[in-house]
């Protein structure tokens, strides 16, 4: 990057000259390996995928340390510019998973937006900002970041199911690059990012595909519906009844991969899964 920070980068090259390029941003406490399986599948569909470890995650320097929203957005700008220059004339799409989706949304709403983007895909975007967060959560975070910001917490004991792919979850538990315990000041930074992402939804400009799992226990339906209701850019929404938060790695992940590839090929085409919904409120009424 322009400040000398190195972002570890992975590339999954299309089997033929690519018809599209995807720049993918991983979720909180994860890293670029999150896209290994879908990117390998997309490569056979003519899509080249790039993904980097965002600052403070994966193999980047200073793991566990929250880099700040401004730095994350700037990194996305620079990565998109470099990758776009490497593939002139080929449509470039941004894909954000959870926290990565929040970064994509903020970057799209700020001035200037990321240039040369044909569309963006938001997978379970992290938009659980303070405006939709219970008061006890907000108080606990406020107290924690002021009294013990360097202390770490884990999700053990919360009984949250992020995916139905148990073998994948066990592999993540063994992966040393996946952060298991999170500093309180990092959680505070994440909430700040989600605040801005939720507030950014009326300012979006880029054609958007939003994908959400009906069984998502990480990002609640309420803030997601609020975000979808405020989106100003042309957008389409898919709700997967059997989907969890980790849609790209669930047992039915290939259904989601196909939908993304189809939308990239033609943003007006019906999604192969038939999961598209016409009203955000259907997230509350659809059976899960």
PDB file of C-alpha atoms in Angstrom:
ATOM      1  CA  UNK A   1       0.000   0.000   0.000  1.00  0.00           C
ATOM      2  CA  UNK A   2       1.027   3.657  -0.279  1.00  0.00           C
ATOM      3  CA  UNK A   3       2.102   3.734   3.389  1.00  0.00           C
ATOM      4  CA  UNK A   4       4.337   0.673   2.977  1.00  0.00           C
ATOM      5  CA  UNK A   5       2.011  -1.826   4.689  1.00  0.00           C
ATOM      6  CA  UNK A   6       2.018  -5.264   3.058  1.00  0.00           C
ATOM      7  CA  UNK A   7      -1.316  -6.992   2.507  1.00  0.00           C
ATOM      8  CA  UNK A   8      -0.896 -10.732   1.819  1.00  0.00           C
ATOM      9  CA  UNK A   9      -2.703 -11.400  -1.465  1.00  0.00           C
ATOM     10  CA  UNK A  10      -4.149 -14.562  -2.986  1.00  0.00           C
ATOM     11  CA  UNK A  11      -5.281 -15.036  -6.576  1.00  0.00           C
ATOM     12  CA  UNK A  12      -7.385 -17.763  -8.169  1.00  0.00           C
ATOM     13  CA  UNK A  13      -6.871 -17.411 -11.897  1.00  0.00           C
ATOM     14  CA  UNK A  14      -9.611 -18.155 -14.405  1.00  0.00           C
ATOM     15  CA  UNK A  15      -9.037 -21.188 -16.581  1.00  0.00           C
ATOM     16  CA  UNK A  16      -9.322 -18.945 -19.651  1.00  0.00           C
ATOM     17  CA  UNK A  17      -8.975 -15.182 -20.214  1.00  0.00           C
ATOM     18  CA  UNK A  18     -11.299 -13.844 -17.522  1.00  0.00           C
ATOM     19  CA  UNK A  19     -14.718 -12.439 -18.302  1.00  0.00           C
ATOM     20  CA  UNK A  20     -14.779 -10.708 -14.906  1.00  0.00           C
ATOM     21  CA  UNK A  21     -12.573  -9.970 -11.905  1.00  0.00           C
ATOM     22  CA  UNK A  22     -13.690 -10.254  -8.277  1.00  0.00           C
ATOM     23  CA  UNK A  23     -11.876  -8.496  -5.442  1.00  0.00           C
ATOM     24  CA  UNK A  24     -13.060 -10.163  -2.226  1.00  0.00           C
ATOM     25  CA  UNK A  25     -12.851  -8.910   1.367  1.00  0.00           C
ATOM     26  CA  UNK A  26     -13.105 -11.414   4.208  1.00  0.00           C
ATOM     27  CA  UNK A  27     -15.001 -11.166   7.476  1.00  0.00           C
ATOM     28  CA  UNK A  28     -13.989 -10.362  11.048  1.00  0.00           C
ATOM     29  CA  UNK A  29     -11.248 -12.569  12.563  1.00  0.00           C
ATOM     30  CA  UNK A  30     -10.975 -14.471   9.268  1.00  0.00           C
ATOM     31  CA  UNK A  31      -8.586 -14.046   6.338  1.00  0.00           C
ATOM     32  CA  UNK A  32      -8.387 -14.430   2.562  1.00  0.00           C
ATOM     33  CA  UNK A  33      -8.578 -18.228   2.720  1.00  0.00           C
ATOM     34  CA  UNK A  34     -12.323 -17.758   3.245  1.00  0.00           C
ATOM     35  CA  UNK A  35     -12.668 -17.567  -0.537  1.00  0.00           C
ATOM     36  CA  UNK A  36     -10.585 -20.604  -1.525  1.00  0.00           C
ATOM     37  CA  UNK A  37     -13.473 -22.905  -2.460  1.00  0.00           C
ATOM     38  CA  UNK A  38     -15.825 -20.432  -4.166  1.00  0.00           C
ATOM     39  CA  UNK A  39     -12.943 -18.774  -6.025  1.00  0.00           C
ATOM     40  CA  UNK A  40     -11.778 -22.145  -7.348  1.00  0.00           C
ATOM     41  CA  UNK A  41     -15.326 -22.780  -8.577  1.00  0.00           C
ATOM     42  CA  UNK A  42     -15.603 -19.303 -10.126  1.00  0.00           C
ATOM     43  CA  UNK A  43     -12.293 -19.787 -11.924  1.00  0.00           C
ATOM     44  CA  UNK A  44     -13.918 -22.562 -13.943  1.00  0.00           C
ATOM     45  CA  UNK A  45     -16.700 -20.093 -14.817  1.00  0.00           C
ATOM     46  CA  UNK A  46     -14.187 -17.639 -16.248  1.00  0.00           C
ATOM     47  CA  UNK A  47     -13.846 -15.385 -13.186  1.00  0.00           C
ATOM     48  CA  UNK A  48     -10.488 -14.467 -11.651  1.00  0.00           C
ATOM     49  CA  UNK A  49     -10.668 -13.772  -7.912  1.00  0.00           C
ATOM     50  CA  UNK A  50      -8.307 -11.756  -5.738  1.00  0.00           C
ATOM     51  CA  UNK A  51      -8.486 -11.605  -1.942  1.00  0.00           C
ATOM     52  CA  UNK A  52      -6.131 -10.032   0.576  1.00  0.00           C
ATOM     53  CA  UNK A  53      -5.727 -10.331   4.332  1.00  0.00           C
ATOM     54  CA  UNK A  54      -7.035  -7.057   5.703  1.00  0.00           C
ATOM     55  CA  UNK A  55      -4.911  -5.166   8.207  1.00  0.00           C
ATOM     56  CA  UNK A  56      -4.769  -6.911  11.563  1.00  0.00           C
ATOM     57  CA  UNK A  57      -5.945 -10.245  10.191  1.00  0.00           C
ATOM     58  CA  UNK A  58      -4.411 -13.383   8.724  1.00  0.00           C
ATOM     59  CA  UNK A  59      -0.761 -13.022   7.774  1.00  0.00           C
ATOM     60  CA  UNK A  60      -0.767  -9.230   7.893  1.00  0.00           C
ATOM     61  CA  UNK A  61       1.340  -7.379  10.448  1.00  0.00           C
ATOM     62  CA  UNK A  62       0.009  -6.695  13.965  1.00  0.00           C
ATOM     63  CA  UNK A  63      -2.726  -9.340  14.097  1.00  0.00           C
ATOM     64  CA  UNK A  64      -5.508  -8.661  16.618  1.00  0.00           C
ATOM     65  CA  UNK A  65      -4.971  -4.864  16.335  1.00  0.00           C
ATOM     66  CA  UNK A  66      -7.923  -2.995  14.805  1.00  0.00           C
ATOM     67  CA  UNK A  67      -6.634  -0.835  11.927  1.00  0.00           C
ATOM     68  CA  UNK A  68      -9.491   1.666  11.744  1.00  0.00           C
ATOM     69  CA  UNK A  69     -12.168   2.157   9.103  1.00  0.00           C
ATOM     70  CA  UNK A  70     -10.223   4.823   7.196  1.00  0.00           C
ATOM     71  CA  UNK A  71      -7.237   2.525   6.656  1.00  0.00           C
ATOM     72  CA  UNK A  72      -9.429  -0.383   5.544  1.00  0.00           C
ATOM     73  CA  UNK A  73     -11.293   1.784   3.037  1.00  0.00           C
ATOM     74  CA  UNK A  74      -8.064   3.242   1.689  1.00  0.00           C
ATOM     75  CA  UNK A  75      -6.616  -0.256   1.236  1.00  0.00           C
ATOM     76  CA  UNK A  76      -9.673  -1.243  -0.787  1.00  0.00           C
ATOM     77  CA  UNK A  77      -9.264   1.815  -3.027  1.00  0.00           C
ATOM     78  CA  UNK A  78      -5.617   1.008  -3.665  1.00  0.00           C
ATOM     79  CA  UNK A  79      -6.160  -2.712  -4.242  1.00  0.00           C
ATOM     80  CA  UNK A  80      -9.004  -2.044  -6.688  1.00  0.00           C
ATOM     81  CA  UNK A  81      -6.877   0.475  -8.574  1.00  0.00           C
ATOM     82  CA  UNK A  82      -3.910  -1.884  -8.914  1.00  0.00           C
ATOM     83  CA  UNK A  83      -6.021  -4.893  -9.903  1.00  0.00           C
ATOM     84  CA  UNK A  84      -8.043  -2.805 -12.349  1.00  0.00           C
ATOM     85  CA  UNK A  85      -4.835  -1.657 -14.031  1.00  0.00           C
ATOM     86  CA  UNK A  86      -3.717  -5.281 -14.316  1.00  0.00           C
ATOM     87  CA  UNK A  87      -6.924  -6.234 -16.147  1.00  0.00           C
ATOM     88  CA  UNK A  88      -7.872  -3.274 -18.363  1.00  0.00           C
ATOM     89  CA  UNK A  89     -11.260  -3.599 -19.975  1.00  0.00           C
ATOM     90  CA  UNK A  90     -12.394  -6.486 -17.757  1.00  0.00           C
ATOM     91  CA  UNK A  91     -15.345  -5.736 -15.394  1.00  0.00           C
ATOM     92  CA  UNK A  92     -14.261  -5.524 -11.755  1.00  0.00           C
ATOM     93  CA  UNK A  93     -16.629  -6.549  -8.958  1.00  0.00           C
ATOM     94  CA  UNK A  94     -16.233  -6.116  -5.203  1.00  0.00           C
ATOM     95  CA  UNK A  95     -17.368  -8.886  -2.888  1.00  0.00           C
ATOM     96  CA  UNK A  96     -17.604  -8.247   0.840  1.00  0.00           C
ATOM     97  CA  UNK A  97     -18.265 -10.955   3.402  1.00  0.00           C
ATOM     98  CA  UNK A  98     -19.699  -9.719   6.722  1.00  0.00           C
ATOM     99  CA  UNK A  99     -17.083  -7.177   7.931  1.00  0.00           C
ATOM    100  CA  UNK A 100     -15.765  -7.026   4.375  1.00  0.00           C
ATOM    101  CA  UNK A 101     -19.269  -6.123   3.215  1.00  0.00           C
ATOM    102  CA  UNK A 102     -19.316  -3.217   5.646  1.00  0.00           C
ATOM    103  CA  UNK A 103     -15.988  -1.965   4.249  1.00  0.00           C
ATOM    104  CA  UNK A 104     -17.356  -2.193   0.701  1.00  0.00           C
ATOM    105  CA  UNK A 105     -20.496  -0.255   1.668  1.00  0.00           C
ATOM    106  CA  UNK A 106     -18.571   2.519   3.389  1.00  0.00           C
ATOM    107  CA  UNK A 107     -16.150   2.811   0.467  1.00  0.00           C
ATOM    108  CA  UNK A 108     -19.055   3.055  -1.976  1.00  0.00           C
ATOM    109  CA  UNK A 109     -20.745   5.831  -0.009  1.00  0.00           C
ATOM    110  CA  UNK A 110     -17.702   7.990   0.677  1.00  0.00           C
ATOM    111  CA  UNK A 111     -16.229  10.512  -1.747  1.00  0.00           C
ATOM    112  CA  UNK A 112     -14.629   9.600  -3.944  1.00  0.00           C
ATOM    113  CA  UNK A 113     -16.106   6.099  -4.351  1.00  0.00           C
ATOM    114  CA  UNK A 114     -13.970   3.220  -5.566  1.00  0.00           C
ATOM    115  CA  UNK A 115     -13.641   3.873  -9.285  1.00  0.00           C
ATOM    116  CA  UNK A 116     -14.236   1.487 -12.154  1.00  0.00           C
ATOM    117  CA  UNK A 117     -16.494  -0.951 -10.278  1.00  0.00           C
ATOM    118  CA  UNK A 118     -19.150  -2.812 -12.278  1.00  0.00           C
ATOM    119  CA  UNK A 119     -21.026  -4.074  -9.208  1.00  0.00           C
ATOM    120  CA  UNK A 120     -20.718  -5.214  -5.623  1.00  0.00           C
ATOM    121  CA  UNK A 121     -21.826  -8.349  -3.784  1.00  0.00           C
ATOM    122  CA  UNK A 122     -22.597  -8.141  -0.059  1.00  0.00           C
ATOM    123  CA  UNK A 123     -22.743 -11.493   1.744  1.00  0.00           C
ATOM    124  CA  UNK A 124     -24.308 -11.168   5.205  1.00  0.00           C
ATOM    125  CA  UNK A 125     -22.977  -7.592   5.470  1.00  0.00           C
ATOM    126  CA  UNK A 126     -22.053  -6.439   8.988  1.00  0.00           C
ATOM    127  CA  UNK A 127     -24.573  -3.650   9.598  1.00  0.00           C
ATOM    128  CA  UNK A 128     -25.463  -4.301  13.245  1.00  0.00           C
ATOM    129  CA  UNK A 129     -24.740  -0.742  14.293  1.00  0.00           C
ATOM    130  CA  UNK A 130     -25.535   0.929  17.601  1.00  0.00           C
ATOM    131  CA  UNK A 131     -28.818   2.296  16.237  1.00  0.00           C
ATOM    132  CA  UNK A 132     -30.172  -1.268  16.198  1.00  0.00           C
ATOM    133  CA  UNK A 133     -28.202  -2.742  19.101  1.00  0.00           C
ATOM    134  CA  UNK A 134     -29.770  -3.439  22.533  1.00  0.00           C
ATOM    135  CA  UNK A 135     -28.855  -0.908  25.219  1.00  0.00           C
ATOM    136  CA  UNK A 136     -27.039  -3.453  27.468  1.00  0.00           C
ATOM    137  CA  UNK A 137     -24.736  -4.350  24.558  1.00  0.00           C
ATOM    138  CA  UNK A 138     -23.916  -0.690  23.970  1.00  0.00           C
ATOM    139  CA  UNK A 139     -23.269  -0.032  27.651  1.00  0.00           C
ATOM    140  CA  UNK A 140     -21.032  -3.094  28.018  1.00  0.00           C
ATOM    141  CA  UNK A 141     -18.984  -2.081  24.995  1.00  0.00           C
ATOM    142  CA  UNK A 142     -18.679   1.534  26.182  1.00  0.00           C
ATOM    143  CA  UNK A 143     -17.497   0.439  29.634  1.00  0.00           C
ATOM    144  CA  UNK A 144     -15.191  -2.282  28.310  1.00  0.00           C
ATOM    145  CA  UNK A 145     -13.310  -0.138  25.833  1.00  0.00           C
ATOM    146  CA  UNK A 146     -12.693   2.513  28.518  1.00  0.00           C
ATOM    147  CA  UNK A 147     -11.643   0.189  31.333  1.00  0.00           C
ATOM    148  CA  UNK A 148      -9.984  -2.841  29.716  1.00  0.00           C
ATOM    149  CA  UNK A 149      -9.529  -2.222  25.967  1.00  0.00           C
ATOM    150  CA  UNK A 150      -6.640  -4.687  25.630  1.00  0.00           C
ATOM    151  CA  UNK A 151      -8.516  -7.560  27.283  1.00  0.00           C
ATOM    152  CA  UNK A 152      -9.749 -10.322  24.985  1.00  0.00           C
ATOM    153  CA  UNK A 153     -13.051 -12.144  24.793  1.00  0.00           C
ATOM    154  CA  UNK A 154     -14.196 -15.191  22.843  1.00  0.00           C
ATOM    155  CA  UNK A 155     -17.503 -16.472  21.542  1.00  0.00           C
ATOM    156  CA  UNK A 156     -17.298 -19.706  23.481  1.00  0.00           C
ATOM    157  CA  UNK A 157     -20.460 -20.472  25.385  1.00  0.00           C
ATOM    158  CA  UNK A 158     -22.704 -18.215  23.277  1.00  0.00           C
ATOM    159  CA  UNK A 159     -24.285 -21.189  21.459  1.00  0.00           C
ATOM    160  CA  UNK A 160     -24.209 -19.322  18.149  1.00  0.00           C
ATOM    161  CA  UNK A 161     -24.150 -21.476  15.015  1.00  0.00           C
ATOM    162  CA  UNK A 162     -22.375 -19.652  12.161  1.00  0.00           C
ATOM    163  CA  UNK A 163     -22.749 -22.518   9.645  1.00  0.00           C
ATOM    164  CA  UNK A 164     -24.128 -26.012   9.196  1.00  0.00           C
ATOM    165  CA  UNK A 165     -20.763 -27.137   7.786  1.00  0.00           C
ATOM    166  CA  UNK A 166     -19.369 -28.660  10.976  1.00  0.00           C
ATOM    167  CA  UNK A 167     -16.193 -30.047   9.405  1.00  0.00           C
ATOM    168  CA  UNK A 168     -15.358 -26.600   8.047  1.00  0.00           C
ATOM    169  CA  UNK A 169     -15.912 -25.030  11.472  1.00  0.00           C
ATOM    170  CA  UNK A 170     -13.614 -27.591  13.074  1.00  0.00           C
ATOM    171  CA  UNK A 171     -10.947 -26.789  10.475  1.00  0.00           C
ATOM    172  CA  UNK A 172     -11.246 -23.088  11.300  1.00  0.00           C
ATOM    173  CA  UNK A 173     -10.764 -23.967  14.957  1.00  0.00           C
ATOM    174  CA  UNK A 174      -7.466 -25.621  14.053  1.00  0.00           C
ATOM    175  CA  UNK A 175      -6.331 -22.832  11.728  1.00  0.00           C
ATOM    176  CA  UNK A 176      -3.768 -20.624  13.535  1.00  0.00           C
ATOM    177  CA  UNK A 177      -4.557 -17.689  11.238  1.00  0.00           C
ATOM    178  CA  UNK A 178      -8.169 -17.506  12.383  1.00  0.00           C
ATOM    179  CA  UNK A 179      -8.423 -15.261  15.449  1.00  0.00           C
ATOM    180  CA  UNK A 180     -10.128 -17.047  18.337  1.00  0.00           C
ATOM    181  CA  UNK A 181     -10.056 -14.335  21.017  1.00  0.00           C
ATOM    182  CA  UNK A 182     -10.829 -10.715  20.218  1.00  0.00           C
ATOM    183  CA  UNK A 183      -9.576  -7.584  21.929  1.00  0.00           C
ATOM    184  CA  UNK A 184     -12.345  -5.362  23.247  1.00  0.00           C
ATOM    185  CA  UNK A 185     -10.965  -2.346  21.387  1.00  0.00           C
ATOM    186  CA  UNK A 186     -11.159  -4.378  18.155  1.00  0.00           C
ATOM    187  CA  UNK A 187     -14.824  -5.124  18.852  1.00  0.00           C
ATOM    188  CA  UNK A 188     -15.346  -1.423  19.465  1.00  0.00           C
ATOM    189  CA  UNK A 189     -13.721  -0.635  16.126  1.00  0.00           C
ATOM    190  CA  UNK A 190     -15.904  -3.200  14.375  1.00  0.00           C
ATOM    191  CA  UNK A 191     -19.046  -1.625  15.811  1.00  0.00           C
ATOM    192  CA  UNK A 192     -17.850   1.788  14.618  1.00  0.00           C
ATOM    193  CA  UNK A 193     -17.469   0.298  11.132  1.00  0.00           C
ATOM    194  CA  UNK A 194     -20.954  -1.241  11.316  1.00  0.00           C
ATOM    195  CA  UNK A 195     -22.356   2.114  12.447  1.00  0.00           C
ATOM    196  CA  UNK A 196     -21.001   3.788   9.336  1.00  0.00           C
ATOM    197  CA  UNK A 197     -22.016   0.926   7.043  1.00  0.00           C
ATOM    198  CA  UNK A 198     -25.624   1.095   8.236  1.00  0.00           C
ATOM    199  CA  UNK A 199     -25.647   4.887   7.919  1.00  0.00           C
ATOM    200  CA  UNK A 200     -24.091   4.588   4.451  1.00  0.00           C
ATOM    201  CA  UNK A 201     -26.902   2.533   2.944  1.00  0.00           C
ATOM    202  CA  UNK A 202     -28.850   5.562   1.605  1.00  0.00           C
ATOM    203  CA  UNK A 203     -25.652   6.821  -0.070  1.00  0.00           C
ATOM    204  CA  UNK A 204     -24.715   3.731  -2.078  1.00  0.00           C
ATOM    205  CA  UNK A 205     -24.152   4.195  -5.802  1.00  0.00           C
ATOM    206  CA  UNK A 206     -22.978   0.879  -7.243  1.00  0.00           C
ATOM    207  CA  UNK A 207     -25.342  -1.878  -8.473  1.00  0.00           C
ATOM    208  CA  UNK A 208     -25.535  -4.335  -5.591  1.00  0.00           C
ATOM    209  CA  UNK A 209     -26.417  -7.971  -4.926  1.00  0.00           C
ATOM    210  CA  UNK A 210     -27.197  -8.701  -1.258  1.00  0.00           C
ATOM    211  CA  UNK A 211     -27.190 -12.298  -0.003  1.00  0.00           C
ATOM    212  CA  UNK A 212     -28.518 -13.274   3.429  1.00  0.00           C
ATOM    213  CA  UNK A 213     -29.138 -16.549   5.241  1.00  0.00           C
ATOM    214  CA  UNK A 214     -32.485 -17.023   7.000  1.00  0.00           C
ATOM    215  CA  UNK A 215     -30.596 -18.817   9.793  1.00  0.00           C
ATOM    216  CA  UNK A 216     -27.981 -16.095  10.252  1.00  0.00           C
ATOM    217  CA  UNK A 217     -27.305 -15.799  14.002  1.00  0.00           C
ATOM    218  CA  UNK A 218     -24.467 -13.252  13.667  1.00  0.00           C
ATOM    219  CA  UNK A 219     -26.095 -10.271  11.907  1.00  0.00           C
ATOM    220  CA  UNK A 220     -29.751  -9.950  12.988  1.00  0.00           C
ATOM    221  CA  UNK A 221     -32.607  -9.487  10.560  1.00  0.00           C
ATOM    222  CA  UNK A 222     -33.645  -6.103  11.981  1.00  0.00           C
ATOM    223  CA  UNK A 223     -30.569  -4.094  10.968  1.00  0.00           C
ATOM    224  CA  UNK A 224     -30.371  -6.020   7.691  1.00  0.00           C
ATOM    225  CA  UNK A 225     -33.944  -5.065   6.804  1.00  0.00           C
ATOM    226  CA  UNK A 226     -33.210  -1.460   7.763  1.00  0.00           C
ATOM    227  CA  UNK A 227     -30.142  -1.452   5.513  1.00  0.00           C
ATOM    228  CA  UNK A 228     -32.035  -2.990   2.588  1.00  0.00           C
ATOM    229  CA  UNK A 229     -34.923  -0.538   2.969  1.00  0.00           C
ATOM    230  CA  UNK A 230     -32.494   2.384   2.726  1.00  0.00           C
ATOM    231  CA  UNK A 231     -30.297   1.194  -0.141  1.00  0.00           C
ATOM    232  CA  UNK A 232     -30.297   3.860  -2.830  1.00  0.00           C
ATOM    233  CA  UNK A 233     -28.336   2.007  -5.523  1.00  0.00           C
ATOM    234  CA  UNK A 234     -30.016  -0.493  -7.868  1.00  0.00           C
ATOM    235  CA  UNK A 235     -30.008  -3.724  -5.899  1.00  0.00           C
ATOM    236  CA  UNK A 236     -31.318  -7.264  -5.723  1.00  0.00           C
ATOM    237  CA  UNK A 237     -31.696  -9.427  -2.639  1.00  0.00           C
ATOM    238  CA  UNK A 238     -31.532 -13.190  -2.173  1.00  0.00           C
ATOM    239  CA  UNK A 239     -32.675 -14.969   0.988  1.00  0.00           C
ATOM    240  CA  UNK A 240     -31.496 -18.550   1.490  1.00  0.00           C
ATOM    241  CA  UNK A 241     -33.889 -20.420   3.766  1.00  0.00           C
ATOM    242  CA  UNK A 242     -31.256 -22.992   4.765  1.00  0.00           C
ATOM    243  CA  UNK A 243     -28.416 -20.459   4.836  1.00  0.00           C
ATOM    244  CA  UNK A 244     -26.364 -19.403   7.856  1.00  0.00           C
ATOM    245  CA  UNK A 245     -24.002 -16.454   8.247  1.00  0.00           C
ATOM    246  CA  UNK A 246     -21.150 -18.231   6.461  1.00  0.00           C
ATOM    247  CA  UNK A 247     -23.110 -18.603   3.232  1.00  0.00           C
ATOM    248  CA  UNK A 248     -20.043 -19.144   1.069  1.00  0.00           C
ATOM    249  CA  UNK A 249     -18.958 -22.136   3.192  1.00  0.00           C
ATOM    250  CA  UNK A 250     -22.286 -23.664   4.243  1.00  0.00           C
ATOM    251  CA  UNK A 251     -23.223 -27.140   3.060  1.00  0.00           C
ATOM    252  CA  UNK A 252     -25.340 -25.532   0.323  1.00  0.00           C
ATOM    253  CA  UNK A 253     -22.619 -23.024  -0.589  1.00  0.00           C
ATOM    254  CA  UNK A 254     -22.468 -24.065  -4.239  1.00  0.00           C
ATOM    255  CA  UNK A 255     -26.019 -22.711  -4.660  1.00  0.00           C
ATOM    256  CA  UNK A 256     -24.764 -19.292  -3.562  1.00  0.00           C
ATOM    257  CA  UNK A 257     -21.642 -19.520  -5.754  1.00  0.00           C
ATOM    258  CA  UNK A 258     -23.830 -20.125  -8.814  1.00  0.00           C
ATOM    259  CA  UNK A 259     -26.071 -17.163  -8.007  1.00  0.00           C
ATOM    260  CA  UNK A 260     -23.076 -14.843  -7.706  1.00  0.00           C
ATOM    261  CA  UNK A 261     -21.580 -16.064 -10.992  1.00  0.00           C
ATOM    262  CA  UNK A 262     -24.942 -15.668 -12.746  1.00  0.00           C
ATOM    263  CA  UNK A 263     -25.395 -12.104 -11.472  1.00  0.00           C
ATOM    264  CA  UNK A 264     -21.863 -11.166 -12.516  1.00  0.00           C
ATOM    265  CA  UNK A 265     -22.559 -12.539 -15.979  1.00  0.00           C
ATOM    266  CA  UNK A 266     -25.868 -10.656 -16.292  1.00  0.00           C
ATOM    267  CA  UNK A 267     -27.226  -8.421 -13.525  1.00  0.00           C
ATOM    268  CA  UNK A 268     -30.761  -8.680 -14.927  1.00  0.00           C
ATOM    269  CA  UNK A 269     -30.946 -12.484 -15.076  1.00  0.00           C
ATOM    270  CA  UNK A 270     -33.061 -14.512 -12.670  1.00  0.00           C
ATOM    271  CA  UNK A 271     -30.882 -16.106 -10.011  1.00  0.00           C
ATOM    272  CA  UNK A 272     -30.566 -19.886 -10.581  1.00  0.00           C
ATOM    273  CA  UNK A 273     -31.538 -20.657  -6.969  1.00  0.00           C
ATOM    274  CA  UNK A 274     -34.833 -18.789  -7.125  1.00  0.00           C
ATOM    275  CA  UNK A 275     -33.927 -17.258  -3.745  1.00  0.00           C
ATOM    276  CA  UNK A 276     -34.544 -13.653  -4.751  1.00  0.00           C
ATOM    277  CA  UNK A 277     -37.072 -11.673  -2.710  1.00  0.00           C
ATOM    278  CA  UNK A 278     -38.849  -8.497  -3.736  1.00  0.00           C
ATOM    279  CA  UNK A 279     -39.365  -6.842  -0.332  1.00  0.00           C
ATOM    280  CA  UNK A 280     -36.871  -6.547   2.576  1.00  0.00           C
ATOM    281  CA  UNK A 281     -39.665  -7.300   5.060  1.00  0.00           C
ATOM    282  CA  UNK A 282     -39.847 -10.845   3.703  1.00  0.00           C
ATOM    283  CA  UNK A 283     -36.745 -11.580   5.771  1.00  0.00           C
ATOM    284  CA  UNK A 284     -39.154 -11.604   8.724  1.00  0.00           C
ATOM    285  CA  UNK A 285     -41.943 -13.582   7.087  1.00  0.00           C
ATOM    286  CA  UNK A 286     -40.067 -16.280   5.163  1.00  0.00           C
ATOM    287  CA  UNK A 287     -39.826 -19.626   6.907  1.00  0.00           C
ATOM    288  CA  UNK A 288     -36.324 -20.649   7.912  1.00  0.00           C
TER     289      UNK A 288
END
